[in-house]
mmCIF file of C-alpha atoms in Angstrom:
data_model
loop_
_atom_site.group_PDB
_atom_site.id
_atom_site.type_symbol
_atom_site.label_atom_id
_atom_site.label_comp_id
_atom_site.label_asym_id
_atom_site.label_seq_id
_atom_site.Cartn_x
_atom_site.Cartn_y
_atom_site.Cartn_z
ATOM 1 C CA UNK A 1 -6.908 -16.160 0.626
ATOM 2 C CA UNK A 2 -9.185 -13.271 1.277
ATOM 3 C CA UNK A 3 -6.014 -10.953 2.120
ATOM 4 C CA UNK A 4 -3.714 -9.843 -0.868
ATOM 5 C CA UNK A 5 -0.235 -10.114 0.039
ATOM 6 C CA UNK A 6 1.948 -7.132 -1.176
ATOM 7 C CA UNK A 7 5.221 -7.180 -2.058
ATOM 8 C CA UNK A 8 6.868 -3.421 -1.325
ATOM 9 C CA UNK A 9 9.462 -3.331 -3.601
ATOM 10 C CA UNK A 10 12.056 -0.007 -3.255
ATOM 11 C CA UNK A 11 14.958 -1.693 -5.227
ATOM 12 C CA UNK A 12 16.233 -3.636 -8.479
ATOM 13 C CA UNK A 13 12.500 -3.874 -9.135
ATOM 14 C CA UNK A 14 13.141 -6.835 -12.106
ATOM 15 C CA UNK A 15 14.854 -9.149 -9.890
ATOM 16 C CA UNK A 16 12.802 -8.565 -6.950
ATOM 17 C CA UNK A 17 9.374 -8.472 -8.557
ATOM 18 C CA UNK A 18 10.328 -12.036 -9.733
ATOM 19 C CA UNK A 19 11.561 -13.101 -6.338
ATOM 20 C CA UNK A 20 8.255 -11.814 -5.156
ATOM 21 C CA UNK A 21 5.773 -13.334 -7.697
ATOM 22 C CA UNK A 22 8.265 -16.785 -7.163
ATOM 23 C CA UNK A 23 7.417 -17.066 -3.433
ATOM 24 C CA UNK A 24 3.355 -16.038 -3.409
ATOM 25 C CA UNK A 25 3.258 -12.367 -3.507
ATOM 26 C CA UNK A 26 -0.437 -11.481 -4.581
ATOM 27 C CA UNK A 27 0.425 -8.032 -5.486
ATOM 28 C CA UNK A 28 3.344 -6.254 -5.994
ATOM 29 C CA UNK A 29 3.692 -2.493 -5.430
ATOM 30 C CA UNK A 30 6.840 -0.311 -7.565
ATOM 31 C CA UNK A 31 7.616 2.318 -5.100
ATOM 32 C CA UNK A 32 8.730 4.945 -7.789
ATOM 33 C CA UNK A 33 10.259 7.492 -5.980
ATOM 34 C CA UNK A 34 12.544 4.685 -4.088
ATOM 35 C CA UNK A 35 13.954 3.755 -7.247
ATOM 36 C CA UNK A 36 16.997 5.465 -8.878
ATOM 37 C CA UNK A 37 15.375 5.304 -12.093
ATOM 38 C CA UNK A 38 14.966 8.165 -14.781
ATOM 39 C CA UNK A 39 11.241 9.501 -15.257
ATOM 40 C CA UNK A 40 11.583 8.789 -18.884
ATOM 41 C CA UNK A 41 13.004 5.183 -18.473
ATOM 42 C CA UNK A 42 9.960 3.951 -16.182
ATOM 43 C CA UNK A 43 7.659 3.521 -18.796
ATOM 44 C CA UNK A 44 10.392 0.593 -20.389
ATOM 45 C CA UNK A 45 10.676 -0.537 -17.000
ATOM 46 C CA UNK A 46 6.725 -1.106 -16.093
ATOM 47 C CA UNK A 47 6.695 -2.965 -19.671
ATOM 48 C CA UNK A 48 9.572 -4.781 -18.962
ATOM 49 C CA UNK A 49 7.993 -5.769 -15.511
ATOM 50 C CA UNK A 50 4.422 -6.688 -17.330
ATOM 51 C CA UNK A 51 6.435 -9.196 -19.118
ATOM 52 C CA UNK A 52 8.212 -11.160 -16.458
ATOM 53 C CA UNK A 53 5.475 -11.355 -14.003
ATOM 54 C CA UNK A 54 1.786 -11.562 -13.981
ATOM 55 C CA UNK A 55 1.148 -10.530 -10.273
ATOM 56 C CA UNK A 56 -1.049 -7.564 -10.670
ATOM 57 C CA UNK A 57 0.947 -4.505 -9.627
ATOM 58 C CA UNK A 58 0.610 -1.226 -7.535
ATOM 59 C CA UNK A 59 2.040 1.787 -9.026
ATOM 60 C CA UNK A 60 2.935 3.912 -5.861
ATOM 61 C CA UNK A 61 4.985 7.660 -6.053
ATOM 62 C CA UNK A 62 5.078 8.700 -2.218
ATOM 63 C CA UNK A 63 5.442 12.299 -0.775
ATOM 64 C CA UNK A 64 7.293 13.161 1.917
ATOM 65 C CA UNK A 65 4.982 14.199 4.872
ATOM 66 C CA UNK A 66 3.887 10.322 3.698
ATOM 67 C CA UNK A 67 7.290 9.059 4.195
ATOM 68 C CA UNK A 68 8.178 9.042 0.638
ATOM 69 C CA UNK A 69 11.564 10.490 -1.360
ATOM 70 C CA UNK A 70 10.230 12.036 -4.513
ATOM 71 C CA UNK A 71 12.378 15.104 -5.024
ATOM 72 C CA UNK A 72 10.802 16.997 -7.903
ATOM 73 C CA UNK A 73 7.574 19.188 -8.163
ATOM 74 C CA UNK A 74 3.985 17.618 -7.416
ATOM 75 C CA UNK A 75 3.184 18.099 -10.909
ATOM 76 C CA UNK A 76 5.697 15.966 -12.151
ATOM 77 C CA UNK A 77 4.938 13.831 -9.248
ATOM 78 C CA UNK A 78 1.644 12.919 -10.843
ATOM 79 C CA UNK A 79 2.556 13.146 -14.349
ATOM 80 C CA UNK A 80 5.232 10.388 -13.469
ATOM 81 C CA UNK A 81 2.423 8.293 -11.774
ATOM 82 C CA UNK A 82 -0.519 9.103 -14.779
ATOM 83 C CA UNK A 83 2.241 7.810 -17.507
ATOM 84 C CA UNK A 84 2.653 4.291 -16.248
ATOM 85 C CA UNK A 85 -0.975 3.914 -15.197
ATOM 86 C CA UNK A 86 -1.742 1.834 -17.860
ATOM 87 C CA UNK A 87 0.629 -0.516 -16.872
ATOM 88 C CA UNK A 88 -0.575 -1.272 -13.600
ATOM 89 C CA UNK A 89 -3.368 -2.854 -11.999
ATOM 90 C CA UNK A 90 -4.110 -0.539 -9.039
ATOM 91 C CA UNK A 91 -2.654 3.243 -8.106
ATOM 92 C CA UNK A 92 -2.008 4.720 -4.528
ATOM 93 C CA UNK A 93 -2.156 7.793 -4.108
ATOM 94 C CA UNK A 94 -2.733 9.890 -0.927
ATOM 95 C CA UNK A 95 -4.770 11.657 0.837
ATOM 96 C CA UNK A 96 -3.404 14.485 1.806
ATOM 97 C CA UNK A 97 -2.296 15.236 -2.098
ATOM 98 C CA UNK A 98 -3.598 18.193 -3.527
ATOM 99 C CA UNK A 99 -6.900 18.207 -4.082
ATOM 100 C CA UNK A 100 -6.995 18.564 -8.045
ATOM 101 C CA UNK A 101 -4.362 16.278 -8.167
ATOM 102 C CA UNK A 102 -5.612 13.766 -6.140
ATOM 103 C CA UNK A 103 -9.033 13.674 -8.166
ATOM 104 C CA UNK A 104 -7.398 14.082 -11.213
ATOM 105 C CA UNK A 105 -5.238 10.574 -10.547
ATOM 106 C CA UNK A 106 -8.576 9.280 -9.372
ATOM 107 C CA UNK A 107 -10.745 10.008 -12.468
ATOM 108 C CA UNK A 108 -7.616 8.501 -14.801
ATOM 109 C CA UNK A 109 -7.844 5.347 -12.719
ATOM 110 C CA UNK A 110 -11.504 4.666 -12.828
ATOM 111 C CA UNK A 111 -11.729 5.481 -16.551
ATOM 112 C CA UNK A 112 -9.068 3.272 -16.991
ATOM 113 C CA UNK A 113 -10.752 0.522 -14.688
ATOM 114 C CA UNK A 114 -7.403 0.340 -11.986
ATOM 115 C CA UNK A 115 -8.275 0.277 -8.478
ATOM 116 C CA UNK A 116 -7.515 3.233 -6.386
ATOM 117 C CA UNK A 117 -5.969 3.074 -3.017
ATOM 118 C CA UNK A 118 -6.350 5.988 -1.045
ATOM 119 C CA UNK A 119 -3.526 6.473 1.359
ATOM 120 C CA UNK A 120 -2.461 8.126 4.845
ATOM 121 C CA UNK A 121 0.287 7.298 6.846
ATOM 122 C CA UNK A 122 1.713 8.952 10.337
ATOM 123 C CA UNK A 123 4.650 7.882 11.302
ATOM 124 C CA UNK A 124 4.861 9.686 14.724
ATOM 125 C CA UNK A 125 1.930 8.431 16.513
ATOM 126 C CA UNK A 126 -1.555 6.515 16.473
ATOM 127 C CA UNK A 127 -4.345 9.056 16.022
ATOM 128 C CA UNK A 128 -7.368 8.249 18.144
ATOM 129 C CA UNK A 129 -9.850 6.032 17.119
ATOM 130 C CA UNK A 130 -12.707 8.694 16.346
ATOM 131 C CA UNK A 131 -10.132 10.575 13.819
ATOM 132 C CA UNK A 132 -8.585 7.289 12.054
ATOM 133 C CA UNK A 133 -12.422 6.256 11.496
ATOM 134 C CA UNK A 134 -13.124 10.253 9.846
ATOM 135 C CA UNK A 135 -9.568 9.671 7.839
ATOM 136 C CA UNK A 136 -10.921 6.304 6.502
ATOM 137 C CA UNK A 137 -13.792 7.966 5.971
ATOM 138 C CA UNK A 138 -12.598 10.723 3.987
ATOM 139 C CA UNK A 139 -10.491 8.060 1.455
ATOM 140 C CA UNK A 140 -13.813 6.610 0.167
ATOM 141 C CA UNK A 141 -15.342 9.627 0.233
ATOM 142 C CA UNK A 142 -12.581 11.057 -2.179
ATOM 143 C CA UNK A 143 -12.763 7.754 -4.461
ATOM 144 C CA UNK A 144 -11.196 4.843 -3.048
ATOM 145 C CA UNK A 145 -11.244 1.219 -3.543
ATOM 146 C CA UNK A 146 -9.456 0.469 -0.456
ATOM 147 C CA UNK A 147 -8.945 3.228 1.979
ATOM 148 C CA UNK A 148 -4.992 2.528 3.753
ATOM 149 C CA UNK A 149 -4.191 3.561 6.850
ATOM 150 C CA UNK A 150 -0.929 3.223 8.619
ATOM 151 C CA UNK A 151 0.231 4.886 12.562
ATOM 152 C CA UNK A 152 2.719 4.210 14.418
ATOM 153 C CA UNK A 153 2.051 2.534 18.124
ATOM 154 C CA UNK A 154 3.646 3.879 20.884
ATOM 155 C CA UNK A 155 1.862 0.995 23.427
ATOM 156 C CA UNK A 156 -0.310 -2.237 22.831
ATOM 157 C CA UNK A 157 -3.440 0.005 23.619
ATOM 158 C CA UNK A 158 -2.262 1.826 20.153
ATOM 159 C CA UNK A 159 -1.911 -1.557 18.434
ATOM 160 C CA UNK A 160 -5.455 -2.312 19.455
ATOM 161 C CA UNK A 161 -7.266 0.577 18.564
ATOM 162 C CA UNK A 162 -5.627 -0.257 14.901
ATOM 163 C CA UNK A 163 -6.795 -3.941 15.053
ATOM 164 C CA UNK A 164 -10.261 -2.478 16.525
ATOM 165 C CA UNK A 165 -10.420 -0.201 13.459
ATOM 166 C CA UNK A 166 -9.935 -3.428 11.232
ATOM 167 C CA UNK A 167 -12.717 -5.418 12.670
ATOM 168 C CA UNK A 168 -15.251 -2.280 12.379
ATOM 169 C CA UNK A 169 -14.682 -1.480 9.248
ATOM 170 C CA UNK A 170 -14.743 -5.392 7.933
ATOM 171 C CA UNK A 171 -18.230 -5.296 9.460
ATOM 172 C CA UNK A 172 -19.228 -2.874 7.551
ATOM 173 C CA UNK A 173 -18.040 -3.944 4.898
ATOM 174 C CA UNK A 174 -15.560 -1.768 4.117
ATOM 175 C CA UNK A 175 -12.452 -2.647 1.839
ATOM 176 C CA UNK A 176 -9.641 -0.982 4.162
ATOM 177 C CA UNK A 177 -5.866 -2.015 4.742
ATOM 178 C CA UNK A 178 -4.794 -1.211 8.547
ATOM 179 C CA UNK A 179 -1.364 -1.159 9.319
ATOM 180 C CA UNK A 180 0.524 -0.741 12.459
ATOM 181 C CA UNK A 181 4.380 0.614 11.742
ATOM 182 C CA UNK A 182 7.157 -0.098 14.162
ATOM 183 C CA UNK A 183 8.596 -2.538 17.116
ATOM 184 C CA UNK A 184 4.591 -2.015 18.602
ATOM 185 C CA UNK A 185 2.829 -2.366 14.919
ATOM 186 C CA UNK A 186 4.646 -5.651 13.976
ATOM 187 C CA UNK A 187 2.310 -8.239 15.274
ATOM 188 C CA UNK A 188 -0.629 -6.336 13.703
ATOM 189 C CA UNK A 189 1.012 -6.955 10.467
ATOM 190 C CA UNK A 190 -0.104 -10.293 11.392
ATOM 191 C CA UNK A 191 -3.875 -9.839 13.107
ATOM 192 C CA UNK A 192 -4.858 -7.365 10.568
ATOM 193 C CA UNK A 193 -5.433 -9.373 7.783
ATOM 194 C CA UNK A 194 -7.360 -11.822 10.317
ATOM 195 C CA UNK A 195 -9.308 -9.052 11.407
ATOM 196 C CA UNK A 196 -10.284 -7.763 7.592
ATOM 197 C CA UNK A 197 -7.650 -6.174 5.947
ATOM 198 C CA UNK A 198 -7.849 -6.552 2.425
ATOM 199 C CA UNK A 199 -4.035 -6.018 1.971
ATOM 200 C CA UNK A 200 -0.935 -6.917 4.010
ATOM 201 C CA UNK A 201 2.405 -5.380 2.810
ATOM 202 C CA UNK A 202 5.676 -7.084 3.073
ATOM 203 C CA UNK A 203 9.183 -6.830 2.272
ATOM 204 C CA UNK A 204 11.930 -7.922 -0.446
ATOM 205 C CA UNK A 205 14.654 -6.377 -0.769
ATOM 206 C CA UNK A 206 14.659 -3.122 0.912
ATOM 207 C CA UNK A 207 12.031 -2.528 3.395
ATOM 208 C CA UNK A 208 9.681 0.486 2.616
ATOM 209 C CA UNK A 209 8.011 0.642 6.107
ATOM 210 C CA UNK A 210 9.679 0.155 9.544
ATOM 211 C CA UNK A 211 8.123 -3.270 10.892
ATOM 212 C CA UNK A 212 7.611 -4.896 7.467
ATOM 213 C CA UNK A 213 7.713 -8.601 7.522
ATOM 214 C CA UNK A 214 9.128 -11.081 4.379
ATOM 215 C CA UNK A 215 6.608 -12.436 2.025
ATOM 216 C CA UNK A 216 7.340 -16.003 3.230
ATOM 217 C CA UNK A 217 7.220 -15.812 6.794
ATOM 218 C CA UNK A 218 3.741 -13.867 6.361
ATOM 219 C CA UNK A 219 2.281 -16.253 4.383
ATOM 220 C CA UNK A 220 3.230 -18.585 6.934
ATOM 221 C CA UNK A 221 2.309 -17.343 9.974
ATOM 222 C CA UNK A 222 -1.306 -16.288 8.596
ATOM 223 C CA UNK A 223 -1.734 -20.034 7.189
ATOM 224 C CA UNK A 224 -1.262 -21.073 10.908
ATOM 225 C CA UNK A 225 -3.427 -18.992 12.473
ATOM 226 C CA UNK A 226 -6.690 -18.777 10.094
ATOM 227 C CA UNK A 227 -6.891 -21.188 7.238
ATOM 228 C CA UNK A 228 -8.974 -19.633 5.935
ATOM 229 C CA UNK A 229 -7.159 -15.748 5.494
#
């Protein structure tokens, strides 16, 4: 499958990163500042997760403007991400952090030899096609591996421009996830990863992302439509 399925995972992260790795998840991303767990406890737990699963995993600690719940400074923001990099397999973090911080997470992660995913999300609307291509743009151009983007349709013209964005960038080749959030994003959940995308995020548990699909019925629905995803 030339789409990595991603498991979001916002809750009891041991149970449900075994739940996820049990039915196909290719990935699995910790949401970190979902989880009620202490910043010096993580550490055990990312340990504790490398031992019950092999599915490579996503160490993600989300702002706010990015829909995210981290409550403490963006310094310890980061420091909480750095100290369980080596533990993961690939770290988001976004674009619109801090400069210093954002290259900072991105020199750790290439010297360390994680893949970076570079990350913007708008949860209000579906930029136009000439700035989502500039924001992709500016992920790579800051260090990414795969450059995410996720809007939020407000019509099935949206929903196309996001699928349109897919298919350009897949011809380019470009390593991009495209994601469309909400009741006019769902289906491109679906498309997107026919189209290109190198990732598709889905649910267990808690769902991290209005629209998010199960890991299952994904899996499903792509091996109907293309074989070959």
């Amino acid at each position: 499958m030339m789409t990595e399925i991603v498991a979001a995972i916002a809750d009891d992260p041991l149970r449900n990163a075994v739940r996820a790795a049990r039915e196909g998840a290719d990935m699995i991303e910790i949401r970190i500042d979902l989880l009620d767990y202490p910043a010096d406890s993580l550490h055990q737990l990312f340990k504790e997760l490398n031992k019950s699963v092999r599915t490579p995993i996503i160490a993600t600690n989300r702002i706010d403007v990015e829909g995210g719940k981290f409550n403490g400074s963006e310094e310890e923001r980061i420091e909480i991400l750095l100290s369980v990099l080596e533990m993961a397999d690939a770290i988001d973090i976004e674009l619109r952090t801090r400069s210093e911080y954002r290259d900072l997470v991105v020199h750790r992660a290439k010297k360390a030899g994680k893949r970076v995913i570079i990350s913007y999300h708008d949860f209000s609307k579906t930029p136009d096609i000439t700035a989502m291509q500039n924001i992709i743009s500016e992920c790579f151009d800051a260090g990414a591996d795969i450059a995410k983007l996720a809007a939020t349709p407000h019509s099935y013209e949206d929903a196309l421009s996001l699928l349109k964005l897919t298919l350009d960038c897949a011809r380019a080749p470009a390593q991009v996830c495209i994601i469309g959030m909400g009741g006019y994003g769902v289906h491109t959940r679906v498309i997107a990863p026919i189209y290109g995308s190198a990732l598709a995020y889905t649910s267990v548990g808690a769902a991290t992302a209005p629209g998010q699909i199960g890991i299952l019925e994904l899996r499903g629905m792509l091996e109907m439509l293309c074989p070959r995803v």
